[in-house]
XYZ file of C-alpha atoms in Angstrom:
594
model
C -0.224 100.922 -11.143
C 0.258 99.005 -7.915
C 0.921 95.820 -9.894
C 3.378 97.618 -12.150
C 5.343 99.010 -9.196
C 5.498 95.538 -7.626
C 6.804 93.981 -10.836
C 9.482 96.641 -11.312
C 10.580 96.193 -7.706
C 10.848 92.472 -8.308
C 12.880 92.945 -11.482
C 15.254 95.318 -9.698
C 15.793 92.960 -6.765
C 13.621 94.835 -4.279
C 13.512 93.097 -0.936
C 10.317 91.356 0.082
C 9.643 88.156 1.986
C 8.787 86.293 -1.241
C 8.245 83.081 0.685
C 4.565 83.421 1.479
C 3.323 84.233 -2.019
C 4.073 80.921 -3.687
C 0.542 80.591 -5.010
C 0.388 84.026 -6.647
C 1.320 85.167 -10.100
C 4.319 87.159 -8.876
C 7.253 85.637 -7.026
C 9.581 88.292 -5.635
C 13.235 87.536 -5.146
C 15.759 89.087 -2.836
C 19.501 89.242 -3.682
C 21.199 86.340 -1.934
C 20.445 82.738 -1.178
C 23.494 80.851 0.016
C 22.665 77.316 -1.036
C 24.167 74.313 0.701
C 26.944 76.266 2.429
C 29.383 74.246 4.542
C 28.382 73.757 8.187
C 28.924 76.788 10.325
C 29.072 79.126 7.311
C 25.454 79.696 6.323
C 25.997 83.096 4.750
C 22.758 84.988 4.188
C 20.518 81.974 3.724
C 17.866 81.503 6.391
C 16.278 78.108 5.887
C 16.235 76.630 9.382
C 12.484 76.960 9.932
C 11.331 77.142 6.312
C 12.935 74.559 4.000
C 12.265 76.792 1.018
C 14.026 79.749 2.612
C 12.918 83.356 2.320
C 14.588 83.817 -1.054
C 13.742 80.521 -2.683
C 10.096 80.210 -3.771
C 9.152 76.696 -4.713
C 9.532 75.148 -8.193
C 7.557 73.279 -10.755
C 5.893 69.935 -10.396
C 6.020 69.744 -14.171
C 6.896 71.908 -17.136
C 5.537 72.703 -20.542
C 6.594 70.126 -23.097
C 7.920 70.892 -26.573
C 4.394 71.254 -27.912
C 3.433 73.763 -25.224
C 6.192 76.303 -25.754
C 5.282 79.978 -25.835
C 7.475 82.775 -27.080
C 8.613 85.528 -24.708
C 6.254 88.065 -26.241
C 3.031 86.095 -25.860
C 2.254 87.742 -22.546
C 1.236 86.547 -19.131
C -1.741 84.622 -20.483
C 0.661 81.806 -21.374
C 1.859 81.297 -17.808
C 1.420 77.634 -16.954
C 2.680 77.350 -13.375
C 4.423 79.216 -10.583
C 7.668 77.628 -9.352
C 7.257 75.543 -6.197
C 10.663 73.892 -5.918
C 12.598 75.268 -2.885
C 15.874 74.891 -4.773
C 14.842 77.087 -7.701
C 15.035 80.874 -7.734
C 11.864 82.192 -9.339
C 12.354 84.826 -12.039
C 10.115 87.910 -12.180
C 6.687 87.390 -13.692
C 7.375 90.006 -16.389
C 8.735 88.166 -19.430
C 10.947 90.939 -20.792
C 12.757 91.533 -17.488
C 14.594 88.222 -17.525
C 15.932 88.254 -21.077
C 19.213 89.623 -22.348
C 22.703 90.381 -21.131
C 26.047 88.621 -21.143
C 27.201 86.579 -18.148
C 30.971 86.655 -17.617
C 31.971 83.469 -15.787
C 35.469 82.690 -14.465
C 36.603 79.053 -14.703
C 39.538 77.380 -12.987
C 41.110 75.971 -16.138
C 41.092 75.846 -19.925
C 39.940 72.779 -21.873
C 42.666 72.626 -24.476
C 41.252 69.588 -26.278
C 38.270 71.519 -27.594
C 34.518 71.006 -27.472
C 33.729 67.620 -28.983
C 32.592 65.828 -25.802
C 33.771 62.421 -27.005
C 37.349 63.535 -27.655
C 37.749 66.372 -25.110
C 39.779 65.880 -21.923
C 37.294 67.879 -19.893
C 37.487 68.334 -16.144
C 34.930 70.355 -14.184
C 35.493 73.655 -16.002
C 35.251 71.957 -19.373
C 32.082 70.142 -18.376
C 30.448 73.441 -17.421
C 31.052 74.780 -20.941
C 29.962 71.503 -22.547
C 26.659 71.549 -20.625
C 25.766 74.835 -22.294
C 26.601 73.545 -25.780
C 24.989 70.115 -25.433
C 22.201 68.433 -23.497
C 22.828 65.151 -21.682
C 20.719 62.192 -22.654
C 20.195 61.504 -18.954
C 20.681 63.587 -15.800
C 21.378 62.701 -12.146
C 18.251 62.913 -9.985
C 18.427 64.257 -6.432
C 16.964 60.945 -5.205
C 19.861 58.914 -6.613
C 17.962 57.808 -9.701
C 18.620 58.728 -13.358
C 16.146 61.072 -15.090
C 15.608 61.218 -18.881
C 16.612 64.616 -20.281
C 17.268 64.727 -24.018
C 15.792 61.249 -23.951
C 12.058 61.081 -23.401
C 12.407 57.646 -21.856
C 14.694 54.688 -21.307
C 13.614 51.182 -20.381
C 15.310 47.783 -19.911
C 14.154 44.256 -20.478
C 13.756 41.973 -17.484
C 17.449 41.107 -17.052
C 18.832 44.561 -18.036
C 20.604 43.191 -21.126
C 18.528 45.213 -23.580
C 17.805 48.930 -23.298
C 15.399 51.014 -25.353
C 16.196 54.728 -25.672
C 13.519 57.081 -27.034
C 14.370 60.695 -27.878
C 12.046 63.661 -27.445
C 10.304 64.786 -30.643
C 10.772 68.111 -32.374
C 14.364 68.882 -31.290
C 17.047 70.091 -33.684
C 20.804 70.495 -33.510
C 22.441 73.906 -33.837
C 22.767 73.340 -37.591
C 19.022 72.729 -37.972
C 19.270 68.978 -38.545
C 16.881 66.768 -36.562
C 17.698 64.952 -33.354
C 16.679 61.419 -34.247
C 17.642 57.785 -33.856
C 20.139 58.039 -36.715
C 22.032 60.698 -34.736
C 21.905 58.497 -31.647
C 23.248 55.509 -33.554
C 26.054 57.688 -34.948
C 26.808 58.754 -31.363
C 27.315 55.123 -30.338
C 29.538 54.569 -33.361
C 31.714 57.526 -32.318
C 31.909 56.175 -28.768
C 33.180 52.879 -30.166
C 35.918 54.722 -32.048
C 37.059 57.111 -29.278
C 40.388 56.413 -27.581
C 38.890 56.384 -24.075
C 35.155 56.192 -24.751
C 35.641 52.797 -26.377
C 36.488 51.536 -22.886
C 32.992 52.554 -21.771
C 31.505 50.623 -24.681
C 33.635 47.601 -23.817
C 32.777 47.748 -20.112
C 29.065 47.977 -20.849
C 29.598 44.957 -23.108
C 27.608 46.586 -25.903
C 27.026 43.886 -28.494
C 24.863 45.793 -30.956
C 22.744 48.911 -31.371
C 20.391 50.175 -34.016
C 17.393 52.319 -34.835
C 13.888 50.980 -34.192
C 12.028 54.005 -35.570
C 12.739 57.688 -36.148
C 13.153 58.474 -32.435
C 13.953 55.104 -30.869
C 17.119 53.051 -30.688
C 17.801 49.744 -29.021
C 21.072 48.698 -27.370
C 21.911 45.058 -26.665
C 24.430 44.208 -23.940
C 26.418 41.070 -23.300
C 25.411 41.115 -19.623
C 22.934 42.834 -17.345
C 23.848 46.433 -16.492
C 21.388 47.996 -14.039
C 22.925 51.483 -14.021
C 23.490 51.664 -17.780
C 21.532 54.967 -18.229
C 23.763 56.682 -15.657
C 26.707 56.265 -18.011
C 25.025 58.917 -20.171
C 24.901 61.659 -17.540
C 28.536 62.564 -18.229
C 30.299 63.713 -21.390
C 29.574 60.252 -22.838
C 25.902 61.255 -22.942
C 26.288 64.660 -24.642
C 24.774 64.218 -28.088
C 26.486 65.915 -31.035
C 25.211 66.255 -34.591
C 26.416 63.756 -37.207
C 27.701 66.711 -39.234
C 30.021 67.606 -36.371
C 31.543 64.137 -36.324
C 32.003 64.330 -40.089
C 34.523 67.126 -39.441
C 36.994 64.749 -37.766
C 39.588 66.587 -35.683
C 38.050 69.935 -36.682
C 34.992 69.017 -34.611
C 36.895 70.190 -31.511
C 36.534 73.770 -32.734
C 33.141 73.362 -34.353
C 30.759 71.893 -31.755
C 27.199 71.247 -32.957
C 24.955 70.259 -30.077
C 21.386 70.769 -28.930
C 22.230 73.003 -25.979
C 20.896 76.453 -25.052
C 24.023 78.174 -26.396
C 26.227 77.939 -29.485
C 29.944 78.581 -29.796
C 30.689 82.067 -31.107
C 34.422 82.405 -30.411
C 37.164 80.435 -28.693
C 40.476 82.132 -28.019
C 42.429 79.484 -26.146
C 43.486 80.482 -22.614
C 41.614 83.786 -22.965
C 37.897 83.403 -23.580
C 35.179 81.049 -24.782
C 32.142 83.030 -25.914
C 28.770 81.341 -26.374
C 25.652 82.963 -27.834
C 21.983 82.204 -27.407
C 20.467 79.342 -29.400
C 17.184 80.888 -30.633
C 15.781 77.461 -31.493
C 16.391 75.801 -28.131
C 13.781 73.195 -27.272
C 13.215 73.783 -23.554
C 10.997 76.259 -21.733
C 10.946 77.349 -18.097
C 8.255 76.444 -15.558
C 6.006 79.202 -16.901
C 6.333 78.135 -20.511
C 8.820 80.835 -21.531
C 11.503 80.134 -24.091
C 15.010 79.395 -22.812
C 17.731 80.506 -22.448
C 17.330 83.916 -20.816
C 20.848 85.206 -21.485
C 22.057 86.558 -24.822
C 25.581 85.246 -24.274
C 28.062 83.726 -21.820
C 31.737 84.563 -21.792
C 33.895 81.984 -19.993
C 37.349 83.106 -18.888
C 39.898 80.559 -17.606
C 41.753 81.959 -14.571
C 43.827 79.144 -13.121
C 45.241 81.043 -10.149
C 42.721 80.785 -7.283
C 43.724 84.111 -5.741
C 43.502 85.916 -9.068
C 40.101 84.364 -9.784
C 38.728 85.464 -6.402
C 40.120 88.990 -6.774
C 38.700 89.247 -10.294
C 35.246 88.422 -8.934
C 35.649 90.822 -6.021
C 36.714 93.624 -8.390
C 33.573 93.086 -10.467
C 35.461 92.097 -13.604
C 33.424 88.881 -13.810
C 29.840 88.172 -12.769
C 30.342 84.653 -11.410
C 33.212 82.321 -10.604
C 33.961 78.663 -9.946
C 35.943 77.545 -6.891
C 36.893 74.247 -5.300
C 38.802 75.328 -2.219
C 37.863 75.929 1.386
C 40.253 78.718 2.257
C 37.665 81.468 1.734
C 34.402 79.924 2.893
C 33.486 82.884 5.086
C 34.651 85.504 2.578
C 32.623 83.987 -0.228
C 29.494 83.539 1.883
C 29.607 87.063 3.251
C 30.568 88.837 0.032
C 28.629 87.013 -2.664
C 25.643 84.915 -3.536
C 26.997 81.395 -3.118
C 25.865 78.054 -4.498
C 27.586 75.098 -2.804
C 27.367 71.460 -3.717
C 25.783 69.412 -0.952
C 27.983 67.081 1.067
C 26.328 63.952 -0.329
C 27.928 62.660 -3.537
C 30.874 65.056 -3.193
C 34.041 64.060 -4.993
C 37.130 63.382 -2.885
C 40.449 65.191 -3.027
C 43.142 62.543 -2.685
C 46.770 61.679 -3.289
C 46.785 59.179 -6.138
C 49.617 56.628 -5.944
C 50.879 54.894 -9.078
C 51.108 51.288 -7.903
C 52.785 50.211 -11.161
C 55.968 52.039 -10.101
C 58.253 51.353 -7.161
C 58.133 52.146 -4.305
C 54.338 52.501 -4.600
C 53.977 48.896 -5.684
C 54.711 48.016 -2.038
C 51.722 48.323 0.329
C 54.103 48.802 3.285
C 55.533 51.923 1.679
C 52.078 53.233 0.761
C 50.878 52.749 4.336
C 53.996 54.462 5.706
C 53.414 57.430 3.402
C 49.830 57.690 4.692
C 51.124 57.600 8.272
C 53.441 60.499 7.426
C 50.546 62.609 6.121
C 49.016 64.942 8.702
C 45.667 65.188 6.994
C 43.957 67.135 9.766
C 46.562 69.904 9.655
C 46.401 69.961 5.873
C 42.610 70.275 5.979
C 42.805 73.045 8.567
C 44.849 75.055 6.090
C 42.985 74.094 2.920
C 39.389 73.342 3.854
C 38.289 75.193 6.956
C 39.153 72.292 9.251
C 37.034 69.625 7.529
C 37.660 66.226 9.156
C 39.897 63.994 7.023
C 38.094 61.812 4.509
C 37.945 58.150 5.537
C 37.565 56.902 1.978
C 36.195 57.797 -1.442
C 32.595 58.250 -0.247
C 31.402 61.461 1.421
C 28.936 61.474 4.350
C 25.435 60.548 3.215
C 26.730 58.629 0.204
C 26.217 54.839 0.144
C 29.538 53.328 1.194
C 30.560 56.056 3.635
C 32.123 54.730 6.850
C 33.054 56.870 9.815
C 35.956 54.489 10.400
C 37.089 52.550 7.341
C 40.355 51.409 8.904
C 42.473 53.891 6.959
C 45.894 54.410 8.625
C 46.046 57.139 11.281
C 48.699 59.835 11.362
C 51.740 58.207 12.972
C 54.940 59.790 11.609
C 57.263 57.799 13.858
C 55.897 54.472 12.593
C 55.931 55.717 8.999
C 59.506 57.032 9.273
C 60.709 53.690 10.654
C 59.268 51.768 7.706
C 60.694 54.234 5.179
C 64.147 53.994 6.768
C 63.942 50.208 6.535
C 62.672 50.096 2.932
C 64.733 53.002 1.651
C 63.717 56.544 0.749
C 63.698 57.119 -3.005
C 63.045 60.574 -4.413
C 59.940 61.299 -6.491
C 57.738 64.180 -7.674
C 54.154 65.167 -6.915
C 52.291 65.909 -10.135
C 49.785 68.719 -9.771
C 48.101 71.487 -11.728
C 49.112 75.140 -11.782
C 46.311 76.342 -9.464
C 47.258 78.076 -6.223
C 45.304 75.525 -4.193
C 47.008 72.501 -5.755
C 50.439 74.070 -5.336
C 49.745 74.795 -1.672
C 48.592 71.198 -1.156
C 51.747 69.896 -2.815
C 53.986 72.159 -0.732
C 52.376 70.965 2.503
C 52.813 67.317 1.465
C 56.465 67.911 0.528
C 57.074 69.354 3.988
C 55.277 66.526 5.815
C 56.962 63.770 3.837
C 60.323 65.498 4.141
C 60.010 65.150 7.911
C 59.844 61.393 7.321
C 63.088 61.481 5.344
C 61.710 61.650 1.808
C 63.066 63.878 -0.958
C 59.991 65.040 -2.879
C 59.714 67.553 -5.740
C 56.735 69.221 -7.426
C 55.860 68.917 -11.109
C 53.190 71.459 -12.133
C 51.303 71.365 -15.433
C 48.059 72.473 -17.040
C 44.986 70.474 -16.126
C 44.525 68.841 -19.542
C 48.168 67.747 -19.487
C 47.745 66.374 -15.963
C 44.822 64.222 -17.138
C 46.858 62.857 -20.047
C 49.784 62.153 -17.714
C 47.480 60.151 -15.437
C 45.945 58.185 -18.329
C 49.372 57.071 -19.574
C 50.769 56.421 -16.089
C 53.595 58.950 -16.395
C 53.599 59.948 -12.743
C 54.537 58.656 -9.296
C 52.163 60.643 -7.074
C 49.408 62.988 -8.217
C 46.817 65.184 -6.525
C 43.421 64.120 -7.815
C 39.713 64.852 -7.354
C 37.218 62.172 -8.352
C 34.611 59.633 -7.234
C 31.173 61.047 -6.417
C 29.926 57.579 -5.455
C 26.604 58.291 -7.209
C 26.835 54.891 -8.881
C 29.177 52.243 -7.520
C 28.850 50.293 -10.772
C 30.229 53.223 -12.779
C 33.195 53.672 -10.449
C 34.515 50.432 -11.939
C 36.018 52.460 -14.773
C 38.368 54.011 -12.215
C 38.860 51.069 -9.842
C 38.484 47.691 -11.567
C 41.686 45.834 -12.481
C 40.265 45.393 -15.975
C 41.082 49.071 -16.493
C 44.655 48.675 -15.333
C 46.566 47.355 -18.355
C 50.366 47.198 -18.311
C 52.310 50.349 -19.188
C 52.373 52.143 -21.579
C 48.784 51.270 -22.526
C 46.409 54.096 -21.434
C 44.265 53.324 -18.391
C 41.267 54.795 -16.584
C 42.361 53.057 -13.397
C 44.995 55.773 -12.954
C 46.567 54.149 -9.897
C 46.829 50.866 -11.878
C 46.075 48.792 -8.797
C 44.496 45.364 -8.720
C 42.414 44.270 -5.741
C 40.320 41.083 -5.775
C 37.874 42.384 -3.135
C 37.216 45.577 -5.063
C 36.842 43.687 -8.352
C 34.333 41.269 -6.817
C 32.233 44.074 -5.311
C 32.200 46.017 -8.583
C 31.308 42.916 -10.584
C 28.305 42.279 -8.363
C 27.262 45.940 -8.245
C 26.853 46.142 -12.012
C 24.134 43.490 -11.935
C 22.190 44.269 -8.750
C 19.231 46.628 -8.362
C 19.023 46.133 -4.576
C 19.975 49.472 -2.961
C 20.831 47.944 0.394
C 23.117 45.405 -1.247
C 24.761 48.203 -3.229
C 25.441 50.034 0.042
C 27.035 46.900 1.546
C 29.213 46.439 -1.523
C 30.314 50.084 -1.413
C 31.296 49.703 2.242
C 33.367 46.639 1.354
C 35.115 48.668 -1.344
C 35.830 51.394 1.215
C 37.474 48.925 3.604
C 39.513 47.375 0.792
C 40.838 50.821 -0.144
C 41.853 51.397 3.465
C 43.701 48.077 3.615
C 45.447 48.535 0.266
C 46.164 52.279 0.707
C 45.899 52.892 -3.031
C 45.046 56.530 -2.326
C 45.606 58.910 0.571
C 42.171 60.440 1.164
C 42.345 64.131 2.144
C 38.922 65.811 2.121
C 35.610 65.892 0.275
C 35.355 68.540 -2.408
C 32.522 71.074 -2.029
C 32.309 72.826 -5.377
C 31.137 76.416 -5.317
C 29.757 78.885 -7.813
C 29.940 82.399 -6.382
C 28.151 85.300 -8.041
C 27.245 88.921 -7.568
C 23.784 89.729 -6.219
C 22.365 90.611 -9.630
C 23.037 87.096 -10.958
C 20.064 84.764 -10.446
C 19.064 81.192 -11.186
C 22.503 79.567 -11.282
C 21.909 75.847 -11.886
C 18.141 76.253 -12.044
C 16.851 73.465 -14.239
C 13.224 72.874 -15.172
C 13.159 69.181 -16.019
C 10.860 68.266 -18.915
C 9.132 65.504 -16.941
C 9.385 67.122 -13.518
C 11.664 66.043 -10.682
C 14.799 67.643 -9.276
C 18.425 67.310 -10.334
C 21.468 67.363 -8.066
C 22.557 70.989 -7.687
C 26.195 71.930 -8.454
C 26.905 68.195 -8.930
C 30.684 67.824 -9.240
C 30.785 71.587 -9.834
C 28.808 71.376 -13.077
C 26.074 73.973 -13.557
C 23.322 74.637 -16.066
C 22.960 78.279 -17.078
C 19.937 78.250 -19.412
C 17.742 79.646 -16.612
C 20.306 82.095 -15.261
C 19.244 85.740 -15.564
C 20.655 89.150 -14.734
C 18.712 91.844 -12.884
C 18.725 95.186 -14.685
C-alpha cells in the first residue's frame, strides 16, 4: 500500500526531493525545472549546488536496443535502468501512468511547403514537426561530436574521402516497408535532384554512392570532408520512405518517415495533427515502448503576444518562443526549457551585397554605426550585450572584441550624407518580435537620414525571398557555429552565384579570408585549428560588415506544469544530445501527468 501511494503521488506530480533516490526503482518528479534559463532569470530551478537539480534525476548510460524492447504491459520486471542523466526528467515507474493524451503545442509559424524534408522550406517550427515524423540519421552531441541515431554507425577511411553508413536493423517506415540501404541510396538520389539539397551534394563533392549490403551504404567523395556526418543532423538527414518520394509533389502532404508520430491531418495555417506510431523502434531508458503520447496537435500562432496569451489561458499545453521580452514572465509562470548559450544562433541584419548601396563596405559600416544595438537589445532581449559576430559565447570562434564597428551615429551619418541616402525596405516576417525589431531599426536609421520601409511576409515566403536575392535588408536568425565546415553553405563565395540564380549565401558576399578559412576547415580534424579558423572568420565578418550582429537567440519551449520530458531523448548508444538545439525538440518522451 505504501508503494502504491508513492507511485500515485509521483504520477500526480506530488512534491518530493527526488534527487536523492537516483538508485531506486521510483524517481519522483516535481512540477518545474527551468532548464538553461538566461542569467539572472533562473525561475524555479535550483541547481547551484547539485548539478542534477532537485527535479532532474539522472539519465541513462545506455538504453535497450531494438532487440530488447518491451511492451508497456510487460510490467516492472522489464525495467532495465533508472535514468541518471541530469538533463532528463524521469517518468513515473508505473508504465500506464505515462501513456496517452494529446499535447497541444503552439508554433511561431506555418511550414507552407509541406512535410517532405528534402523539398520543405522549414525553419525552426517546421523542423520541430519534421523531427516527430522522421528520425535524423545523425544527431548533434553535447560534446560537439556527431552521434549516430537512425544510423548504427558511420566511419571514414583514413583521408575522409570515403564514408560507410550502417543503418540499425529491424526498423520500418510508417508504411511498413523496411529501412535498408536501398532506402538510403534513394535518399541520396533525391538529395541530388532537390533544388537546394543538390548544393549540399555538390559541396560535399559526392562522386558516387551505393549499397554494400542490406543495411550498409558507402559514399565516395572527391575530397576529404571531416564533418560529413554532421550534414545529416538537419533536414538533409531525415530519411523518408522510397514510396513517399514516388509520390512526387504529393509527398509534401503524405510524409512517410520512421518517426514516433505519423501525420493524421494538416489544415494549413490552422493545425497539424500527428498520431502515435505504434511500431516505433525506440524505447526509453527503462525499455518501455515510445512514444508516450497518443497525439500531438501543432498550432501555428505567428503573433508572439497571441501565442503567449494562448499559453497563459491554457488553450495550449506548450509553446515555442524566440524572444527575450518575457524572460521573467515565462520563468515564473511556466516550466521553461531554454537553449544553452553555447551554439546559439544569432539574430542579425542581413545585407544583400549584390545590390547598391550594400555593395559598398563604407555604406555597410556606416549603417552599422547608426545601429544602437545595446538599446535594441534592452527592448528585445532583456539587455543582452550586443553580439560581436556569428558565434555565441562558448562556441569556437567567439571573440569578445571582433573589431565590429561601435555605435557612432555621427560618423555613420557623415558617410551616408557623402555617399547619398537611397531608400530601401527591411524584409521581415509577420511576428510581433520581428516587426518591433524592424520598427526600431527604421527609427535608428531614420535619425541618420535614411528613408526605410518595412516589408512583412510569411516565414516560408521570407526564406524564398532570401534564396533568390529579392531583398535589400532582412532580419535573419542563423549560424549555430556547431560546425565551421558546414557554415560554408551560408558563407562561401561558391554559394553566391549571380542573380537571379538561387543562393544559400543569402548576403551574396565574397571574402577571400572567409573562403580560405572555410576551405581549410572542411579538411582538418584538429579542434584547436578549427577554433583559430573560426576566429579568423569572425574578424573578417567584422571588417567586411556583411551582417549587423544584434544578439544571440535563446530558443525557449514553455509548458504548463503537467507537461514533462520536453526534449528528453534516450540515445540508442548512450550519450547526450544538445537540448533545445536551434529551438528543435524531440517529443517522443514527453508525457502528461493525469
